[in-house]
Coordinates of C-alpha atoms in Angstrom, one line a residue:
V27 CA 106.5 91.8 95.7
Y28 CA 105.0 93.7 99.1
L29 CA 105.5 95.4 102.2
L30 CA 102.6 96.5 102.9
D31 CA 98.9 96.2 100.9
A32 CA 95.9 98.1 101.5
R33 CA 95.0 98.4 98.5
H34 CA 91.5 96.8 98.6
G35 CA 90.4 99.7 101.7
A36 CA 92.8 102.6 100.5
V37 CA 93.7 104.0 97.9
D38 CA 97.1 103.4 96.3
G39 CA 97.8 101.7 99.3
Y40 CA 100.7 99.8 98.6
L41 CA 104.5 100.1 99.2
S42 CA 106.5 97.5 96.9
N43 CA 109.9 97.0 95.7
T44 CA 108.7 98.5 91.7
N45 CA 106.3 101.1 93.5
I46 CA 105.3 102.9 96.7
G47 CA 101.3 104.4 96.7
V48 CA 100.1 107.4 97.8
Q49 CA 98.3 106.3 101.2
W50 CA 101.8 106.2 102.6
S51 CA 103.2 109.8 103.9
G52 CA 106.6 108.5 106.8
L53 CA 109.3 106.1 107.3
H54 CA 111.1 105.4 109.7
V55 CA 114.3 103.2 109.9
D56 CA 115.5 102.3 113.3
G57 CA 114.2 105.2 115.0
T58 CA 115.4 107.7 111.9
S59 CA 113.3 109.2 109.4
V60 CA 114.3 108.6 106.3
T61 CA 113.5 108.7 102.9
L62 CA 110.2 107.3 101.5
E63 CA 110.8 104.5 99.2
W64 CA 112.3 100.5 98.5
S65 CA 115.8 101.3 98.6
S66 CA 115.5 103.0 102.2
L67 CA 114.8 99.8 103.3
P68 CA 117.9 97.7 105.2
L69 CA 118.5 93.8 103.9
G70 CA 119.9 91.1 105.9
R71 CA 119.6 92.4 109.2
W72 CA 116.5 93.0 112.0
V73 CA 115.4 96.5 111.4
H74 CA 112.7 98.3 113.2
L75 CA 110.0 99.8 110.6
H76 CA 107.5 102.6 110.8
V77 CA 105.0 103.2 108.4
T78 CA 102.6 106.5 108.8
A79 CA 99.6 106.4 106.5
A80 CA 99.2 109.9 105.0
F81 CA 94.9 109.6 105.1
P82 CA 92.5 107.2 107.8
F83 CA 91.6 103.7 105.7
S84 CA 89.4 100.9 106.7
D85 CA 90.0 97.4 105.1
D86 CA 92.8 94.4 105.0
L87 CA 96.5 95.5 105.4
N88 CA 98.7 92.6 104.0
V89 CA 101.8 92.5 105.0
M90 CA 105.1 91.2 103.1
S91 CA 102.2 90.0 100.5
K92 CA 102.2 88.3 96.9
A93 CA 100.9 90.6 93.8
S94 CA 97.0 90.7 94.7
D95 CA 95.1 88.6 97.5
G96 CA 93.3 87.1 95.0
D97 CA 96.5 85.2 94.4
A98 CA 96.7 81.2 94.7
I99 CA 98.5 81.1 98.4
N100 CA 101.8 80.0 98.2
A101 CA 105.4 81.2 98.9
V102 CA 106.5 81.4 95.4
G103 CA 106.8 85.6 95.1
C104 CA 106.1 86.5 99.0
L105 CA 108.1 88.9 100.6
C106 CA 111.0 87.0 102.5
G107 CA 111.6 88.0 106.4
R108 CA 110.2 87.2 109.5
L109 CA 108.2 89.5 111.9
A110 CA 108.6 90.0 115.4
E111 CA 105.8 92.5 115.9
V112 CA 103.1 94.4 114.4
Y113 CA 101.6 97.2 115.8
L114 CA 98.6 99.1 114.7
W115 CA 96.9 102.6 115.6
S116 CA 93.3 103.1 114.9
E117 CA 94.1 107.1 114.8
A118 CA 96.9 109.4 113.9
A119 CA 99.4 109.8 116.5
A120 CA 101.7 112.8 116.4
L121 CA 104.9 111.3 116.9
D122 CA 108.5 112.5 116.0
S123 CA 112.3 110.4 115.3
A124 CA 112.4 110.5 119.3
D125 CA 109.1 109.0 119.6
V126 CA 109.5 106.2 117.6
L127 CA 112.9 105.5 118.3
L128 CA 111.4 104.3 122.3
I129 CA 109.2 101.9 120.4
S130 CA 111.2 100.2 118.4
Q131 CA 113.8 100.1 121.8

C-alpha cells in the first residue's frame, strides 16, 4: 500500500509499506524530523505529516492508494485511514522543524 504515489510523473515517487523511492527527501511527524522510513509513521492516532520532495515533479499524486493507477478501483489493498487536510506547495519551501510544527497546529 502507498501513502504517496507519484510514480508516473516522478522518478521513484512512492512512499509505501515496502519501499521509499528517491523522490522523497524528508519526513516530519507532528513537527519533528524523523527517519524517512515506513516504521516512523505512528499508527492508531491522528498525526501531522510533512513529506518533502527531493526535486520537482509534475503529474498526479495519489494519496493512500493501492499498488498502481491501473488497478481496479476498490478498497481492497488501500491504506486505511482518514485525512483532515492535504496541502501541496508548487515550489520548495525552506522549512525547518519549527516551521513544520507551526503548520501542524
